[in-house]
């Protein structure tokens, strides 16, 4: 069985689930999903990304989004939804919410599970990507397995 560690920051959409569950054709895939709640440290970067995407109303409302401990409840719901959607498509899926130091946790999970790959599925983060500070760019130097960067879809 092929094992993928899937890093997400929002619930998986139907399109996302269809895509990641068909990446390896008919091979059985097991997913370990790592959900990162929103944090105070990236509010400005999220607002800049919203402006870059032409989503000005979203940029103005970044301060309304729950962060820190308040974001853990919505993250848990997003994780549960994503795991159920993956299982509904026939994949094995387990997951957890990750806190500080997501890349350290990613490395530990890859090592513990013997994962074959990492899939980073996030919204575009133009500033971080430009400076190669996004999860995928940094993970490529840390985890020792292939890292695939995909952009999440909105429903």
PDB file of C-alpha atoms in Angstrom:
ATOM      1  CA  UNK A   1       0.000   0.000   0.000  1.00  0.00           C
ATOM      2  CA  UNK A   2       1.199   3.482  -0.908  1.00  0.00           C
ATOM      3  CA  UNK A   3       1.293   5.940   2.025  1.00  0.00           C
ATOM      4  CA  UNK A   4       0.870   9.679   1.499  1.00  0.00           C
ATOM      5  CA  UNK A   5       1.152  12.332   4.174  1.00  0.00           C
ATOM      6  CA  UNK A   6      -1.291  15.064   3.221  1.00  0.00           C
ATOM      7  CA  UNK A   7      -0.755  18.538   4.739  1.00  0.00           C
ATOM      8  CA  UNK A   8      -3.839  20.748   4.589  1.00  0.00           C
ATOM      9  CA  UNK A   9      -5.048  24.036   6.037  1.00  0.00           C
ATOM     10  CA  UNK A  10      -8.716  23.881   5.044  1.00  0.00           C
ATOM     11  CA  UNK A  11     -11.296  21.115   4.554  1.00  0.00           C
ATOM     12  CA  UNK A  12     -10.811  19.019   1.445  1.00  0.00           C
ATOM     13  CA  UNK A  13     -13.316  19.743  -1.310  1.00  0.00           C
ATOM     14  CA  UNK A  14     -14.858  17.060  -3.492  1.00  0.00           C
ATOM     15  CA  UNK A  15     -12.459  18.043  -6.294  1.00  0.00           C
ATOM     16  CA  UNK A  16      -9.461  17.787  -3.948  1.00  0.00           C
ATOM     17  CA  UNK A  17     -10.538  14.349  -2.702  1.00  0.00           C
ATOM     18  CA  UNK A  18     -11.119  13.074  -6.235  1.00  0.00           C
ATOM     19  CA  UNK A  19      -7.714  14.349  -7.306  1.00  0.00           C
ATOM     20  CA  UNK A  20      -5.596  12.999  -4.447  1.00  0.00           C
ATOM     21  CA  UNK A  21      -7.355   9.619  -4.424  1.00  0.00           C
ATOM     22  CA  UNK A  22      -6.689   9.093  -8.136  1.00  0.00           C
ATOM     23  CA  UNK A  23      -3.065  10.279  -8.282  1.00  0.00           C
ATOM     24  CA  UNK A  24      -1.776   6.710  -8.189  1.00  0.00           C
ATOM     25  CA  UNK A  25      -4.296   5.073 -10.477  1.00  0.00           C
ATOM     26  CA  UNK A  26      -5.686   1.838  -9.097  1.00  0.00           C
ATOM     27  CA  UNK A  27      -3.061   1.455  -6.360  1.00  0.00           C
ATOM     28  CA  UNK A  28      -4.366   1.390  -2.799  1.00  0.00           C
ATOM     29  CA  UNK A  29      -3.427   4.587  -0.953  1.00  0.00           C
ATOM     30  CA  UNK A  30      -3.347   5.287   2.752  1.00  0.00           C
ATOM     31  CA  UNK A  31      -3.428   8.922   3.880  1.00  0.00           C
ATOM     32  CA  UNK A  32      -2.087  10.500   7.031  1.00  0.00           C
ATOM     33  CA  UNK A  33      -3.695  13.948   7.090  1.00  0.00           C
ATOM     34  CA  UNK A  34      -2.044  16.768   9.014  1.00  0.00           C
ATOM     35  CA  UNK A  35      -4.335  19.762   9.573  1.00  0.00           C
ATOM     36  CA  UNK A  36      -2.729  23.089  10.488  1.00  0.00           C
ATOM     37  CA  UNK A  37      -5.064  25.537  12.247  1.00  0.00           C
ATOM     38  CA  UNK A  38      -4.766  29.174  11.317  1.00  0.00           C
ATOM     39  CA  UNK A  39      -2.270  31.202  13.316  1.00  0.00           C
ATOM     40  CA  UNK A  40      -1.629  34.805  14.259  1.00  0.00           C
ATOM     41  CA  UNK A  41       1.788  34.723  12.601  1.00  0.00           C
ATOM     42  CA  UNK A  42       0.432  34.583   9.055  1.00  0.00           C
ATOM     43  CA  UNK A  43      -2.503  37.054   9.136  1.00  0.00           C
ATOM     44  CA  UNK A  44      -0.565  39.680   7.165  1.00  0.00           C
ATOM     45  CA  UNK A  45       0.646  37.124   4.617  1.00  0.00           C
ATOM     46  CA  UNK A  46      -2.931  35.844   4.155  1.00  0.00           C
ATOM     47  CA  UNK A  47      -4.142  39.401   3.561  1.00  0.00           C
ATOM     48  CA  UNK A  48      -1.384  40.023   0.989  1.00  0.00           C
ATOM     49  CA  UNK A  49      -2.297  36.775  -0.774  1.00  0.00           C
ATOM     50  CA  UNK A  50      -5.972  37.829  -0.825  1.00  0.00           C
ATOM     51  CA  UNK A  51      -5.029  41.165  -2.402  1.00  0.00           C
ATOM     52  CA  UNK A  52      -2.778  39.409  -4.960  1.00  0.00           C
ATOM     53  CA  UNK A  53      -5.711  37.163  -5.917  1.00  0.00           C
ATOM     54  CA  UNK A  54      -8.008  40.174  -6.264  1.00  0.00           C
ATOM     55  CA  UNK A  55     -10.080  39.115  -3.262  1.00  0.00           C
ATOM     56  CA  UNK A  56     -10.197  42.467  -1.466  1.00  0.00           C
ATOM     57  CA  UNK A  57     -13.206  41.704   0.783  1.00  0.00           C
ATOM     58  CA  UNK A  58     -11.413  38.610   2.112  1.00  0.00           C
ATOM     59  CA  UNK A  59      -8.308  40.709   2.854  1.00  0.00           C
ATOM     60  CA  UNK A  60     -10.377  43.158   4.886  1.00  0.00           C
ATOM     61  CA  UNK A  61     -11.908  40.345   6.950  1.00  0.00           C
ATOM     62  CA  UNK A  62      -8.738  38.399   7.807  1.00  0.00           C
ATOM     63  CA  UNK A  63      -8.952  39.727  11.365  1.00  0.00           C
ATOM     64  CA  UNK A  64     -12.409  38.101  11.713  1.00  0.00           C
ATOM     65  CA  UNK A  65     -11.009  34.586  11.213  1.00  0.00           C
ATOM     66  CA  UNK A  66     -10.492  32.520  14.378  1.00  0.00           C
ATOM     67  CA  UNK A  67      -6.848  31.991  15.270  1.00  0.00           C
ATOM     68  CA  UNK A  68      -4.801  30.174  17.875  1.00  0.00           C
ATOM     69  CA  UNK A  69      -6.886  28.112  20.309  1.00  0.00           C
ATOM     70  CA  UNK A  70     -10.106  29.495  18.798  1.00  0.00           C
ATOM     71  CA  UNK A  71      -9.103  27.942  15.454  1.00  0.00           C
ATOM     72  CA  UNK A  72      -8.685  24.413  16.887  1.00  0.00           C
ATOM     73  CA  UNK A  73     -12.439  23.687  16.905  1.00  0.00           C
ATOM     74  CA  UNK A  74     -12.952  24.613  13.243  1.00  0.00           C
ATOM     75  CA  UNK A  75      -9.732  22.747  12.378  1.00  0.00           C
ATOM     76  CA  UNK A  76     -11.011  19.600  14.105  1.00  0.00           C
ATOM     77  CA  UNK A  77     -14.250  19.806  12.104  1.00  0.00           C
ATOM     78  CA  UNK A  78     -12.313  20.358   8.881  1.00  0.00           C
ATOM     79  CA  UNK A  79     -10.097  17.374   9.647  1.00  0.00           C
ATOM     80  CA  UNK A  80     -13.084  15.122  10.440  1.00  0.00           C
ATOM     81  CA  UNK A  81     -14.807  16.192   7.209  1.00  0.00           C
ATOM     82  CA  UNK A  82     -11.660  15.542   5.168  1.00  0.00           C
ATOM     83  CA  UNK A  83     -11.035  12.108   6.691  1.00  0.00           C
ATOM     84  CA  UNK A  84     -14.666  11.087   6.079  1.00  0.00           C
ATOM     85  CA  UNK A  85     -14.453  12.240   2.459  1.00  0.00           C
ATOM     86  CA  UNK A  86     -11.246  10.271   1.841  1.00  0.00           C
ATOM     87  CA  UNK A  87     -12.724   7.142   3.449  1.00  0.00           C
ATOM     88  CA  UNK A  88     -15.901   7.540   1.401  1.00  0.00           C
ATOM     89  CA  UNK A  89     -13.707   7.287  -1.728  1.00  0.00           C
ATOM     90  CA  UNK A  90     -12.262   4.023  -0.417  1.00  0.00           C
ATOM     91  CA  UNK A  91      -8.956   5.303   0.939  1.00  0.00           C
ATOM     92  CA  UNK A  92      -7.608   4.538   4.376  1.00  0.00           C
ATOM     93  CA  UNK A  93      -7.210   7.787   6.267  1.00  0.00           C
ATOM     94  CA  UNK A  94      -6.105   8.898   9.713  1.00  0.00           C
ATOM     95  CA  UNK A  95      -5.181  12.373  10.801  1.00  0.00           C
ATOM     96  CA  UNK A  96      -4.303  14.861  13.441  1.00  0.00           C
ATOM     97  CA  UNK A  97      -4.213  18.559  14.101  1.00  0.00           C
ATOM     98  CA  UNK A  98      -0.720  19.952  14.288  1.00  0.00           C
ATOM     99  CA  UNK A  99       0.338  22.963  16.309  1.00  0.00           C
ATOM    100  CA  UNK A 100       3.647  24.731  16.396  1.00  0.00           C
ATOM    101  CA  UNK A 101       6.511  23.573  14.191  1.00  0.00           C
ATOM    102  CA  UNK A 102       4.465  21.844  11.458  1.00  0.00           C
ATOM    103  CA  UNK A 103       7.530  20.798   9.484  1.00  0.00           C
ATOM    104  CA  UNK A 104       9.087  19.066  12.469  1.00  0.00           C
ATOM    105  CA  UNK A 105       5.836  17.164  12.954  1.00  0.00           C
ATOM    106  CA  UNK A 106       5.717  16.370   9.228  1.00  0.00           C
ATOM    107  CA  UNK A 107       9.235  14.901   9.368  1.00  0.00           C
ATOM    108  CA  UNK A 108       8.325  12.814  12.422  1.00  0.00           C
ATOM    109  CA  UNK A 109       5.143  11.483  10.780  1.00  0.00           C
ATOM    110  CA  UNK A 110       6.998  10.611   7.555  1.00  0.00           C
ATOM    111  CA  UNK A 111       9.601   8.718   9.585  1.00  0.00           C
ATOM    112  CA  UNK A 112       7.047   6.964  11.839  1.00  0.00           C
ATOM    113  CA  UNK A 113       4.781   5.824   9.009  1.00  0.00           C
ATOM    114  CA  UNK A 114       7.415   5.100   6.379  1.00  0.00           C
ATOM    115  CA  UNK A 115       5.482   7.403   4.026  1.00  0.00           C
ATOM    116  CA  UNK A 116       6.226   7.263   0.325  1.00  0.00           C
ATOM    117  CA  UNK A 117       5.433  10.901  -0.382  1.00  0.00           C
ATOM    118  CA  UNK A 118       4.158  14.179   1.020  1.00  0.00           C
ATOM    119  CA  UNK A 119       1.348  16.119  -0.622  1.00  0.00           C
ATOM    120  CA  UNK A 120       0.995  19.752   0.424  1.00  0.00           C
ATOM    121  CA  UNK A 121      -2.502  20.921  -0.519  1.00  0.00           C
ATOM    122  CA  UNK A 122      -2.998  24.598   0.307  1.00  0.00           C
ATOM    123  CA  UNK A 123      -4.344  27.835  -1.073  1.00  0.00           C
ATOM    124  CA  UNK A 124      -1.787  29.863  -3.028  1.00  0.00           C
ATOM    125  CA  UNK A 125       0.629  31.750  -0.774  1.00  0.00           C
ATOM    126  CA  UNK A 126       2.407  34.041  -3.207  1.00  0.00           C
ATOM    127  CA  UNK A 127       4.756  35.803  -0.788  1.00  0.00           C
ATOM    128  CA  UNK A 128       5.899  32.592   0.885  1.00  0.00           C
ATOM    129  CA  UNK A 129       6.225  30.772  -2.441  1.00  0.00           C
ATOM    130  CA  UNK A 130       8.227  33.602  -3.992  1.00  0.00           C
ATOM    131  CA  UNK A 131      10.765  33.364  -1.173  1.00  0.00           C
ATOM    132  CA  UNK A 132      10.536  29.541  -1.029  1.00  0.00           C
ATOM    133  CA  UNK A 133       9.260  29.719   2.559  1.00  0.00           C
ATOM    134  CA  UNK A 134       6.040  27.770   1.893  1.00  0.00           C
ATOM    135  CA  UNK A 135       5.522  24.315   3.400  1.00  0.00           C
ATOM    136  CA  UNK A 136       6.323  22.430   0.211  1.00  0.00           C
ATOM    137  CA  UNK A 137       9.581  24.264  -0.507  1.00  0.00           C
ATOM    138  CA  UNK A 138      10.815  23.840   3.054  1.00  0.00           C
ATOM    139  CA  UNK A 139       9.616  20.217   3.324  1.00  0.00           C
ATOM    140  CA  UNK A 140      11.623  19.214   0.241  1.00  0.00           C
ATOM    141  CA  UNK A 141      14.794  19.855   2.234  1.00  0.00           C
ATOM    142  CA  UNK A 142      13.622  18.087   5.351  1.00  0.00           C
ATOM    143  CA  UNK A 143      11.553  14.926   4.821  1.00  0.00           C
ATOM    144  CA  UNK A 144      13.585  12.716   2.510  1.00  0.00           C
ATOM    145  CA  UNK A 145      10.646  11.682   0.283  1.00  0.00           C
ATOM    146  CA  UNK A 146       9.101  13.340  -2.784  1.00  0.00           C
ATOM    147  CA  UNK A 147       6.959  16.404  -2.008  1.00  0.00           C
ATOM    148  CA  UNK A 148       4.097  17.367  -4.310  1.00  0.00           C
ATOM    149  CA  UNK A 149       2.630  20.881  -4.084  1.00  0.00           C
ATOM    150  CA  UNK A 150      -1.038  21.207  -5.100  1.00  0.00           C
ATOM    151  CA  UNK A 151      -3.439  24.118  -4.873  1.00  0.00           C
ATOM    152  CA  UNK A 152      -6.644  23.499  -2.949  1.00  0.00           C
ATOM    153  CA  UNK A 153     -10.004  24.151  -4.583  1.00  0.00           C
ATOM    154  CA  UNK A 154     -12.879  26.164  -3.149  1.00  0.00           C
ATOM    155  CA  UNK A 155     -16.467  24.984  -3.309  1.00  0.00           C
TER     156      UNK A 155
END
